[in-house]
PDB file of C-alpha atoms and ligand atoms in Angstrom:
ATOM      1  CA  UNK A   2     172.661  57.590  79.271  1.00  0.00           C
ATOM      2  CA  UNK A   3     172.789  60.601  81.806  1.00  0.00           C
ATOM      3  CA  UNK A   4     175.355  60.976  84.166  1.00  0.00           C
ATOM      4  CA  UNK A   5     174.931  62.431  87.603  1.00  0.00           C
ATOM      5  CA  UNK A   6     177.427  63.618  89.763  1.00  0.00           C
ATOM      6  CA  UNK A   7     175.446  62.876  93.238  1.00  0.00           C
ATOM      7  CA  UNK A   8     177.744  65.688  94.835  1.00  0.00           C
ATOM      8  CA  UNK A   9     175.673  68.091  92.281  1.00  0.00           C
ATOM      9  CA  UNK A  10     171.870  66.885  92.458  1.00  0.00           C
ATOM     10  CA  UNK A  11     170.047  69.627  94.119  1.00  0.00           C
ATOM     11  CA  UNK A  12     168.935  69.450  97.617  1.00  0.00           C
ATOM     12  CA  UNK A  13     165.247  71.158  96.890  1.00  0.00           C
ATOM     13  CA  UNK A  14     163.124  70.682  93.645  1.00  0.00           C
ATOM     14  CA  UNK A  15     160.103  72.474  93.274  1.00  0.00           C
ATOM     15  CA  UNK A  16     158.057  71.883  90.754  1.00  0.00           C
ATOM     16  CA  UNK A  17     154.870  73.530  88.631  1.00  0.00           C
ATOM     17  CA  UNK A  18     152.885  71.016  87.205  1.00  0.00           C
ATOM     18  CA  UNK A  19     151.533  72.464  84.294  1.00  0.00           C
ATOM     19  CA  UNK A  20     149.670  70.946  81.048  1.00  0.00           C
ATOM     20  CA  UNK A  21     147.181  68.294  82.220  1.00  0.00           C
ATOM     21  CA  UNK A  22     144.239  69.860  80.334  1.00  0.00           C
ATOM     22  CA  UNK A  23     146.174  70.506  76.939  1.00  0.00           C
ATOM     23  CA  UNK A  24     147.230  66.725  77.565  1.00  0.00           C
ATOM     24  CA  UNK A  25     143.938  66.223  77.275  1.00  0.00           C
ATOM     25  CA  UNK A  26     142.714  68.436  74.441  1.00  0.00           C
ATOM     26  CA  UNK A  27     145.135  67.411  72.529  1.00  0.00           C
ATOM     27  CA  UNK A  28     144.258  63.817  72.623  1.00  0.00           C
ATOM     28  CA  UNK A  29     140.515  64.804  72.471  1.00  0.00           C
ATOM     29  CA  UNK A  30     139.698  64.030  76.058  1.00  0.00           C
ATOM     30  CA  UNK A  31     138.142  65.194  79.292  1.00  0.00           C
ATOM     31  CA  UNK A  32     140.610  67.029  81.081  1.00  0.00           C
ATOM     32  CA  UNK A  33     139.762  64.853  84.134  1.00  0.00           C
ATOM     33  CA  UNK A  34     142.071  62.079  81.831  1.00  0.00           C
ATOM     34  CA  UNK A  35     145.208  64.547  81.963  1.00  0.00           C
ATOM     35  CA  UNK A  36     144.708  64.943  85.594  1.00  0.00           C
ATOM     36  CA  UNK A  37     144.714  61.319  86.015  1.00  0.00           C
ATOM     37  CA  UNK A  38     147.733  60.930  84.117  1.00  0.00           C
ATOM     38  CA  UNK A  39     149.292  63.471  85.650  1.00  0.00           C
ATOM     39  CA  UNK A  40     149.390  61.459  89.009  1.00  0.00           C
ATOM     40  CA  UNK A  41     151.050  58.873  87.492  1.00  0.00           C
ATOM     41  CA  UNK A  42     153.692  61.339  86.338  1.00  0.00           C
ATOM     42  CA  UNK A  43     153.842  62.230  90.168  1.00  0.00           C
ATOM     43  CA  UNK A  44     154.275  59.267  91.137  1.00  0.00           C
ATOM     44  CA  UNK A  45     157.448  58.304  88.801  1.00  0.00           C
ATOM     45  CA  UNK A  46     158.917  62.021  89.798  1.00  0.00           C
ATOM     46  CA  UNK A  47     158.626  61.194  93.204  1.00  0.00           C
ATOM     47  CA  UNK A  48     160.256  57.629  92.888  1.00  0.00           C
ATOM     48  CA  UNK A  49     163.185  58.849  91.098  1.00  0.00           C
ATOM     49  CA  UNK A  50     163.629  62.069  93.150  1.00  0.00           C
ATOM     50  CA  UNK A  51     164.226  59.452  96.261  1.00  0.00           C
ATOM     51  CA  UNK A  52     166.196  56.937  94.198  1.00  0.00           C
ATOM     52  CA  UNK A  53     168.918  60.082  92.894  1.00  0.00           C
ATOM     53  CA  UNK A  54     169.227  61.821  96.619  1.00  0.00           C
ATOM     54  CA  UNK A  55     166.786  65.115  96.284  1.00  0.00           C
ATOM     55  CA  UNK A  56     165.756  65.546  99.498  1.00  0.00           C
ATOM     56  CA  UNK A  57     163.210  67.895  99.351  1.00  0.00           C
ATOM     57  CA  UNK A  58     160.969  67.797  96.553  1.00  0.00           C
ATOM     58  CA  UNK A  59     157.494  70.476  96.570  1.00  0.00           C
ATOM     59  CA  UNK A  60     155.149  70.026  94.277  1.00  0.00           C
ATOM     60  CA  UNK A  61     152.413  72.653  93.277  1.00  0.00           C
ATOM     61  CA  UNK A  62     149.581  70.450  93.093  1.00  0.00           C
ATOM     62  CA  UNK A  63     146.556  72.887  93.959  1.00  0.00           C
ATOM     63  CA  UNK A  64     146.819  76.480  93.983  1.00  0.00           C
ATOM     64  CA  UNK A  65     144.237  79.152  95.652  1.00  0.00           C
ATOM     65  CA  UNK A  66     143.716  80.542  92.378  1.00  0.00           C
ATOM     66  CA  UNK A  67     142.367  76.892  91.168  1.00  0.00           C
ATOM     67  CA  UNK A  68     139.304  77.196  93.142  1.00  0.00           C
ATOM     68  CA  UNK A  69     137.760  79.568  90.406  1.00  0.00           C
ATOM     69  CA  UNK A  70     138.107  76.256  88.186  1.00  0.00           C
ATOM     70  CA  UNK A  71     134.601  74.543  87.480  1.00  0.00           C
ATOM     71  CA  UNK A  72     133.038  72.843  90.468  1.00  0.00           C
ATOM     72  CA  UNK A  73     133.480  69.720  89.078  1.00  0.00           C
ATOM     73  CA  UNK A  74     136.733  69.942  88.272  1.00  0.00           C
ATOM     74  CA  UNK A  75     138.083  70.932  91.496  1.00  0.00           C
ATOM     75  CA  UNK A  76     135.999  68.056  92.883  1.00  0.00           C
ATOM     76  CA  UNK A  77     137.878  65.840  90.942  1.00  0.00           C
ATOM     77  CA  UNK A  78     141.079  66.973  91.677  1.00  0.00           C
ATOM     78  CA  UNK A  79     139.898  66.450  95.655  1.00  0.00           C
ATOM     79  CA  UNK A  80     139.032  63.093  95.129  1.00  0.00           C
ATOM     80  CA  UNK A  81     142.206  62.018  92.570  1.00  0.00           C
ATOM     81  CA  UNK A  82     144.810  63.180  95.612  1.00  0.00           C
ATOM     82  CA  UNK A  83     142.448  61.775  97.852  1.00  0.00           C
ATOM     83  CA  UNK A  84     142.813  58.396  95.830  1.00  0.00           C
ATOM     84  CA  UNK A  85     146.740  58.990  94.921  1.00  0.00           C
ATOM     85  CA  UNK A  86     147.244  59.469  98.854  1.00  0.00           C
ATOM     86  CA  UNK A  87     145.415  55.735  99.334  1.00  0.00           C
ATOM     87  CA  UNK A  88     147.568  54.233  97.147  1.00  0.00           C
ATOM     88  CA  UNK A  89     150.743  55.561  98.023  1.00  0.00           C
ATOM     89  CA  UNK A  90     150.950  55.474 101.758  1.00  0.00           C
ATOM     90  CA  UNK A  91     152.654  51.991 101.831  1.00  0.00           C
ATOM     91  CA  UNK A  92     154.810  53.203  99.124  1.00  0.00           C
ATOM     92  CA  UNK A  93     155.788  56.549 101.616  1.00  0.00           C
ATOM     93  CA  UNK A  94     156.306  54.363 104.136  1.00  0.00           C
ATOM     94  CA  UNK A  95     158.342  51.904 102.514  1.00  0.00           C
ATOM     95  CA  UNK A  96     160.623  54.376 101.191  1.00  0.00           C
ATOM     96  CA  UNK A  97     161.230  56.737 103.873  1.00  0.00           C
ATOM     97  CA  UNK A  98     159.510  59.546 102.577  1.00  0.00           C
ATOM     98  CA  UNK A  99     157.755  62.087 105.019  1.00  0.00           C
ATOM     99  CA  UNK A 100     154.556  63.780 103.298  1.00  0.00           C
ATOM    100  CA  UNK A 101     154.030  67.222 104.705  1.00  0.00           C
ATOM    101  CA  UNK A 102     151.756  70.064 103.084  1.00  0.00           C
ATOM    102  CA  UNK A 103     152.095  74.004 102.585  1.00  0.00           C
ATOM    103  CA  UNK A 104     148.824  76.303 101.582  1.00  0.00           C
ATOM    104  CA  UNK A 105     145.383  77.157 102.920  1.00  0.00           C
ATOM    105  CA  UNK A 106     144.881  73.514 103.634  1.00  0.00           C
ATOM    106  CA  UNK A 107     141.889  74.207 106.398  1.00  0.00           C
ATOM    107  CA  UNK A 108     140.013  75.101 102.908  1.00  0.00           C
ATOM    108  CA  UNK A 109     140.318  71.558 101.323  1.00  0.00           C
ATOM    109  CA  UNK A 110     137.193  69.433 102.010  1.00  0.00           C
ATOM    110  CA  UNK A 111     136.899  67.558 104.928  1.00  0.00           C
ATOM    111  CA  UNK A 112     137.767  63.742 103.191  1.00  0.00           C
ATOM    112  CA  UNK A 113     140.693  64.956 101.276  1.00  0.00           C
ATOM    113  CA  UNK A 114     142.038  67.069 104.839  1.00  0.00           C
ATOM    114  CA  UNK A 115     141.647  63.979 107.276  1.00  0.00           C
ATOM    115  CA  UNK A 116     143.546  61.803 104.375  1.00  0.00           C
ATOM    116  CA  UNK A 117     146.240  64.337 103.933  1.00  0.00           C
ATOM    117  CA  UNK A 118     146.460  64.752 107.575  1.00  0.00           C
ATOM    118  CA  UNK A 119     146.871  61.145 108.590  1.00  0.00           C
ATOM    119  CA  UNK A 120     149.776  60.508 105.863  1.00  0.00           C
ATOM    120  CA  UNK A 121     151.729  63.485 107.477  1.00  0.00           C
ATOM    121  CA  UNK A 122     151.182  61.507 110.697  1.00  0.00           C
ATOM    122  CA  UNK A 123     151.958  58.203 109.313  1.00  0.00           C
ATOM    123  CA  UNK A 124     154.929  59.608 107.920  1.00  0.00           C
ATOM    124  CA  UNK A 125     156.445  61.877 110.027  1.00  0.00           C
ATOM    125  CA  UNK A 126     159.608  59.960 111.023  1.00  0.00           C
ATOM    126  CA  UNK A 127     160.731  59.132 107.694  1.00  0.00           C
ATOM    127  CA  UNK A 128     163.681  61.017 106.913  1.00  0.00           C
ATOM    128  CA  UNK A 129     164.878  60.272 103.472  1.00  0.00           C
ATOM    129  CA  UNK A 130     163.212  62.693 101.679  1.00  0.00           C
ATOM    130  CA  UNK A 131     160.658  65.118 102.512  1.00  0.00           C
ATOM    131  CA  UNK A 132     157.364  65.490  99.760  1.00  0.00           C
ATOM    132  CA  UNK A 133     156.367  68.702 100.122  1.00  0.00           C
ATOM    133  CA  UNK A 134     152.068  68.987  98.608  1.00  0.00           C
ATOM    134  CA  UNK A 135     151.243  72.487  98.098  1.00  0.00           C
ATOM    135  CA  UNK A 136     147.215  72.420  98.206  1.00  0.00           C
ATOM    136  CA  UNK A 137     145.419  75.686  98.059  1.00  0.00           C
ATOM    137  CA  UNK A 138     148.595  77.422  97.887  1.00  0.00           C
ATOM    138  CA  UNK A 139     149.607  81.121  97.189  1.00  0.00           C
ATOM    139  CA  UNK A 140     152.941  82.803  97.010  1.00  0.00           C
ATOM    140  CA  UNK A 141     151.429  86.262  98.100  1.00  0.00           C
ATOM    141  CA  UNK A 142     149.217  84.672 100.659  1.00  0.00           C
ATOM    142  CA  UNK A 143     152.234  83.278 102.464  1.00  0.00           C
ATOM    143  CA  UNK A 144     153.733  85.851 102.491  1.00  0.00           C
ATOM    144  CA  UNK A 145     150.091  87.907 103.905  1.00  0.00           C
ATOM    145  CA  UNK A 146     149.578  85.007 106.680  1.00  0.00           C
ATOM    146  CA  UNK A 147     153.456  85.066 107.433  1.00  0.00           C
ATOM    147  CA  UNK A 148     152.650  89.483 108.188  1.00  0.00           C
ATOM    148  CA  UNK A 149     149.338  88.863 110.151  1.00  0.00           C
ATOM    149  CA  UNK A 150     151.298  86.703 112.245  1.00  0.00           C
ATOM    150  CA  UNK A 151     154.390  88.814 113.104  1.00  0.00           C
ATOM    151  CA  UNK A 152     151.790  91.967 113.579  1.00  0.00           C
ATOM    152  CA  UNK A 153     150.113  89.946 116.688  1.00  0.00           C
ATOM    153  CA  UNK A 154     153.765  89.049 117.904  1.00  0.00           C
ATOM    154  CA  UNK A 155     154.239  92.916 117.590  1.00  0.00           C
ATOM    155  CA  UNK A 156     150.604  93.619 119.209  1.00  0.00           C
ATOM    156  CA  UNK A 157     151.630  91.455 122.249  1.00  0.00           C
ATOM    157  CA  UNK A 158     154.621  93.770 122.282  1.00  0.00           C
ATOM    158  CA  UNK A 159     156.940  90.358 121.945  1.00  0.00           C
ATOM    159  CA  UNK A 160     158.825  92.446 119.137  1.00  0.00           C
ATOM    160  CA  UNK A 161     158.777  95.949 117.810  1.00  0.00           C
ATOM    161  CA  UNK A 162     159.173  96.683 114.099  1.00  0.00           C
ATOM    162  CA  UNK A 163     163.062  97.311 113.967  1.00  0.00           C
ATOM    163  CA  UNK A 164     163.501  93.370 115.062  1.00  0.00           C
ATOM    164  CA  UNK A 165     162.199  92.292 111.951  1.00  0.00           C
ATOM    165  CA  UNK A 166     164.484  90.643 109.436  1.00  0.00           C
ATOM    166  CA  UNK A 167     164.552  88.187 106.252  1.00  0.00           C
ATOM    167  CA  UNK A 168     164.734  85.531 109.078  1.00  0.00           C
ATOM    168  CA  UNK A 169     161.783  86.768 110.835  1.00  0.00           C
ATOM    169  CA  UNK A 170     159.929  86.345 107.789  1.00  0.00           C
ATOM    170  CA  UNK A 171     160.908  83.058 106.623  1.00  0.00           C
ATOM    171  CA  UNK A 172     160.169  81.770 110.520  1.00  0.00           C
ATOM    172  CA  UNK A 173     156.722  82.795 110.123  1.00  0.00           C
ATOM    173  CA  UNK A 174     156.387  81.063 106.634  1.00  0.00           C
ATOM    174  CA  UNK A 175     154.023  77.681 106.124  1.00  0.00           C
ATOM    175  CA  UNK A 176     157.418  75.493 106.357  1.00  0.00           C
ATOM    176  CA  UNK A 177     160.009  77.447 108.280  1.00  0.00           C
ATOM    177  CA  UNK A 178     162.498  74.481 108.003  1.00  0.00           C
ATOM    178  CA  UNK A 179     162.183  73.939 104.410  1.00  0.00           C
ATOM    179  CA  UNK A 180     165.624  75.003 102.961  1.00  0.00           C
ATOM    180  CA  UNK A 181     164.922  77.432  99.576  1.00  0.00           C
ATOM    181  CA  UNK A 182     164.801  75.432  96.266  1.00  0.00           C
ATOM    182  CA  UNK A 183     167.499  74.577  94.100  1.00  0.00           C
ATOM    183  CA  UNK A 184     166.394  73.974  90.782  1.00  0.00           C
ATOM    184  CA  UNK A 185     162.506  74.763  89.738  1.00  0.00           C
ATOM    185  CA  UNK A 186     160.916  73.441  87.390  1.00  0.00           C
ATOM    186  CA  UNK A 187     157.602  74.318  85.126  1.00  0.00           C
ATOM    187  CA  UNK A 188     156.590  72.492  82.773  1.00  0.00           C
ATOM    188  CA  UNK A 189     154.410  73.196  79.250  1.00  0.00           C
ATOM    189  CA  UNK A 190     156.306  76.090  78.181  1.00  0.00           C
ATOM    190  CA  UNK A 191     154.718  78.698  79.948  1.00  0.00           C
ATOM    191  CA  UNK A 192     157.424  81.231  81.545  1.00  0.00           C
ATOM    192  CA  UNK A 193     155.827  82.433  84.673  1.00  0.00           C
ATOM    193  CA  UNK A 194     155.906  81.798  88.562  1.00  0.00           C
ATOM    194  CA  UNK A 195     152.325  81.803  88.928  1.00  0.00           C
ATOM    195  CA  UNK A 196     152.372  82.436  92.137  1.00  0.00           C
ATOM    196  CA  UNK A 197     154.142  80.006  94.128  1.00  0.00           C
ATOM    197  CA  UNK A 198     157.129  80.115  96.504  1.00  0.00           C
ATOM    198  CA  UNK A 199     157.509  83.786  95.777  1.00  0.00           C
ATOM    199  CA  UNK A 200     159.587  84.620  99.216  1.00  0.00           C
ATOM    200  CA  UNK A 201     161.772  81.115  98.601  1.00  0.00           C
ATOM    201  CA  UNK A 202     162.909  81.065  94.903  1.00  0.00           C
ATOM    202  CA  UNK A 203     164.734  84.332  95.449  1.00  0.00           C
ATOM    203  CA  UNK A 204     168.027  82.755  94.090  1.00  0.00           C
ATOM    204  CA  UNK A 205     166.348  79.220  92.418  1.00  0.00           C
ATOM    205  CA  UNK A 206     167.625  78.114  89.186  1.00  0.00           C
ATOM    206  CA  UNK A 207     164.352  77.688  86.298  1.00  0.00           C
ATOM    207  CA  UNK A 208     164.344  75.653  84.286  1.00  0.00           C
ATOM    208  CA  UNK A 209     161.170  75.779  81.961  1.00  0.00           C
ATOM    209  CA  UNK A 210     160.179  72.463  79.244  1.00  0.00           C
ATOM    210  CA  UNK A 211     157.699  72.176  76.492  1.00  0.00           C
ATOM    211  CA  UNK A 212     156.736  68.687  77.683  1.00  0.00           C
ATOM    212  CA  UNK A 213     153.599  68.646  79.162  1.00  0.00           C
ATOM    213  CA  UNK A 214     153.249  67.021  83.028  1.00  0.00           C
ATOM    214  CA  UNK A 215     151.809  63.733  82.021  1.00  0.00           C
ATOM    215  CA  UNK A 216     154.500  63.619  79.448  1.00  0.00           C
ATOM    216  CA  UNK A 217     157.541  64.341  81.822  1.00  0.00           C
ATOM    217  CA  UNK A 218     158.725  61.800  82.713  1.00  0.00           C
ATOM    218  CA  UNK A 219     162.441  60.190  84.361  1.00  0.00           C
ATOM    219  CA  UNK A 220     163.785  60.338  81.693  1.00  0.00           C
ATOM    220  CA  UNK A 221     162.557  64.257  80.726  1.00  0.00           C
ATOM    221  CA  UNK A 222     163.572  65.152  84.960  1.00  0.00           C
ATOM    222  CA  UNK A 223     167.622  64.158  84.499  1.00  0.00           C
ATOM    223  CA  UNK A 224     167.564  65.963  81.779  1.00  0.00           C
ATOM    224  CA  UNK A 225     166.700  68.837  83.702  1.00  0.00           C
ATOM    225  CA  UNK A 226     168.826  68.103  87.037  1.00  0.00           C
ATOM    226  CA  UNK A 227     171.342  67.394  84.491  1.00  0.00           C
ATOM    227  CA  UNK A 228     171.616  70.896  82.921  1.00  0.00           C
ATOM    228  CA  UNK A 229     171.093  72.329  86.625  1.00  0.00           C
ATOM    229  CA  UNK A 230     174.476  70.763  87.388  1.00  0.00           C
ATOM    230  CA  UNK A 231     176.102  72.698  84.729  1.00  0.00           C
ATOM    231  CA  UNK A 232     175.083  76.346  85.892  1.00  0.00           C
ATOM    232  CA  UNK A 233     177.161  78.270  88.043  1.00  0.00           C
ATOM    233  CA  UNK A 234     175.313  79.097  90.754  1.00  0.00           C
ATOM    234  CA  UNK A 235     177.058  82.120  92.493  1.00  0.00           C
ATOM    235  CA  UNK A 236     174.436  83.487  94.557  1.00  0.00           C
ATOM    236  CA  UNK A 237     174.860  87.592  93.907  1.00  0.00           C
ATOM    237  CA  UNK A 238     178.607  86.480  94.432  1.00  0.00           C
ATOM    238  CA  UNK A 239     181.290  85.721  92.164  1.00  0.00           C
ATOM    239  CA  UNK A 240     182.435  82.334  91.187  1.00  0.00           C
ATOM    240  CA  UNK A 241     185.380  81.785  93.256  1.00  0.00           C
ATOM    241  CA  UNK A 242     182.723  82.824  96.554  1.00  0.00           C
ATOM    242  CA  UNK A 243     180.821  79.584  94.992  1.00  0.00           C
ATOM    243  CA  UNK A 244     180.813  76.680  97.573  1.00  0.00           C
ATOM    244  CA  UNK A 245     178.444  74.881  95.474  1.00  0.00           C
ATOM    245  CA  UNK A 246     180.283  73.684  92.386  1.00  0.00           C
ATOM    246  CA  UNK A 247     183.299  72.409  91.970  1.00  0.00           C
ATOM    247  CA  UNK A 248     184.236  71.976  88.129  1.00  0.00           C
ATOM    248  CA  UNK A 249     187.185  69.459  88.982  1.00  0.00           C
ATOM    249  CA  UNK A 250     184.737  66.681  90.358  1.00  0.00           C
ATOM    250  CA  UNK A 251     184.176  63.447  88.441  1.00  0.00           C
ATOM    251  CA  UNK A 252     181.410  61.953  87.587  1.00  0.00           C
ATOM    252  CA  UNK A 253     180.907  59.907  90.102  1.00  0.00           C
ATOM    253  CA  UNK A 254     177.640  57.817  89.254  1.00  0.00           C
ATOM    254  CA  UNK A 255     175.826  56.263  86.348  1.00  0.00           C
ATOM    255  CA  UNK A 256     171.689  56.876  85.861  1.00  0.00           C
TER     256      UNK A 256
HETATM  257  C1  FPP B 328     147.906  72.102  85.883  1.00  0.00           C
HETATM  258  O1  FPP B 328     147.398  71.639  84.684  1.00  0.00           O
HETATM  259  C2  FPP B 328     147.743  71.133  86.932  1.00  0.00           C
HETATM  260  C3  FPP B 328     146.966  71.303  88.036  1.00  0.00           C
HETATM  261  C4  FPP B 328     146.170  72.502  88.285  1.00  0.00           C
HETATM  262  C5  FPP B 328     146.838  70.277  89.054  1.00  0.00           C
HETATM  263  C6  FPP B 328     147.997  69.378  89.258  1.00  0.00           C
HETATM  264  C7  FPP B 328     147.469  68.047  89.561  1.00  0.00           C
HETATM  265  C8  FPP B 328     148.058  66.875  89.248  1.00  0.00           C
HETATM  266  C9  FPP B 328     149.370  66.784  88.613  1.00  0.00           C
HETATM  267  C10 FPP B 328     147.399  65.588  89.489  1.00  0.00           C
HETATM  268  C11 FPP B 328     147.144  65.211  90.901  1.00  0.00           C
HETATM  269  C12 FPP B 328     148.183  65.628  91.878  1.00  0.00           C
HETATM  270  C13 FPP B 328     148.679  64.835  92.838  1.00  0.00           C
HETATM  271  C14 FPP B 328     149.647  65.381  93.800  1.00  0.00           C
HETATM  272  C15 FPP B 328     148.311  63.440  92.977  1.00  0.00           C
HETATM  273  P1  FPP B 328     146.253  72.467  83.972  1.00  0.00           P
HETATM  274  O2  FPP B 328     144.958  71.809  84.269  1.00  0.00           O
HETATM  275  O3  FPP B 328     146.337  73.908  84.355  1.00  0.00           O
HETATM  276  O4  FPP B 328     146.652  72.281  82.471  1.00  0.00           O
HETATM  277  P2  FPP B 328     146.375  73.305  81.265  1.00  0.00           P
HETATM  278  O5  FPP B 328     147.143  74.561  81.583  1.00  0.00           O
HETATM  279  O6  FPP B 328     146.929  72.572  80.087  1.00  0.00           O
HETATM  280  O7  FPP B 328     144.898  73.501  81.192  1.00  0.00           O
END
């Protein structure tokens, strides 16, 4: 049994999904099959994420380096969120979860786009957690469209050069509301960022698993919020400046 203290479950998850094709391999099978798997994994991470009170969750499901993947296999990947979308509108919507999406998305073909699109409309008053898609995403080209946009600002002469701050940056990024991630989390060993939320994990605890993504599972995610809940976060301060723990709290709930 895991306990959770629901005082100490991060507000933002992100997560890198990573290990669908050695799922595969490994069980001598198209890597189509650990794709497909790894939507069902999505779907339990995104159930339980609601259920224990994260209220942001991002998930790294297509990034702009992916499009130098095979042909077919980004064309499967198109039409597996296309399907996954499909199936779990109702499920959104019964659950108060608003879809939204961060990346390049004006690249994703047309069928997948108008899907995506019309979940973030069906969704967009649900306020109990927020599922974050990052589709043809890139850390460094976030941060490159967040630049173009503050040079027009500057070109219109709306701002000069010396008005621009952190905050002026993160306004300008894909989700200017999202708050920065708590915990992140890649899975299948490798220990890299790859590339994604390079301006928001500034201060993000990693946590990195063996467990490949079709693998990981509810059981596999407390384990990780749980040994999140057990760092010290102090945020370039010291841990007396920490708001964010506080050691004498019970455990207040059973998972
Ligand atoms: C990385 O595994 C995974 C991806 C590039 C895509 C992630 C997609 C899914 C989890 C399934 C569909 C997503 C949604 C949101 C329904 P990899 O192929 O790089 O694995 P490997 O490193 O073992 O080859």
């Amino acid at each position: 049994m895991i306990l959770i203290d629901p005082k100490r479950i991060p507000r933002h998850v992100a997560i890198i999904m990573d290990g669908n094709g050695r799922w595969a391999k490994k069980r001598g099978l198209n890597r189509i099959k650990g794709h497909q798997k790894g939507a069902d994994a999505v779907k339990e991470i995104v159930q339980t994420s609601n259920e224990i009170g994260v209220s942001w969750l991002t998930l790294y499901a297509f990034s702009e380096e992916n499009w130098k993947r095979p042909k077919t296999e980004v064309k499967l990947l198109m039409n597996l969120l296309k399907k996954y979308l499909k199936r779990e509108l109702k499920e959104m919507l019964d659950n108060g979860i608003r879809l939204q999406a961060i990346g390049r998305i004006e690249k994703l073909p047309a069928g997948t786009r108008e899907i995506l699109l019309d979940s973030i409309e069906k969704t967009a008053s649900n306020n109990k957690m927020v599922l974050t898609l990052a589709l043809s995403y890139g850390g460094k080209q976030e941060i490159v469209d967040a630049v173009k946009k503050i040079g027009k600002q500057i070109e219109k002469g709306e701002i000069t050069s010396n008005d621009i701050s952190e905050k002026t940056i993160t306004r300008y990024l894909y989700d200017a509301g999202m708050p920065e991630p708590d915990l992140l989390i890649r899975t299948s060993g490798e220990y890299r960022i790859s590339n994604f939320l390079l301006w928001q994990i500034a201060y993000t605890e990693i946590y990195i698993t063996p467990i490949l993504w079709p693998d990981f599972n509810r059981k596999e995610y407390l384990q990780a919020i749980e040994d999140y809940r057990k760092r010290e976060r102090r945020f370039g301060g010291t841990l007396e400046t920490d708001q964010y723990f506080d050691p004498g709290e019970r455990m207040k709930k059973c998972i």
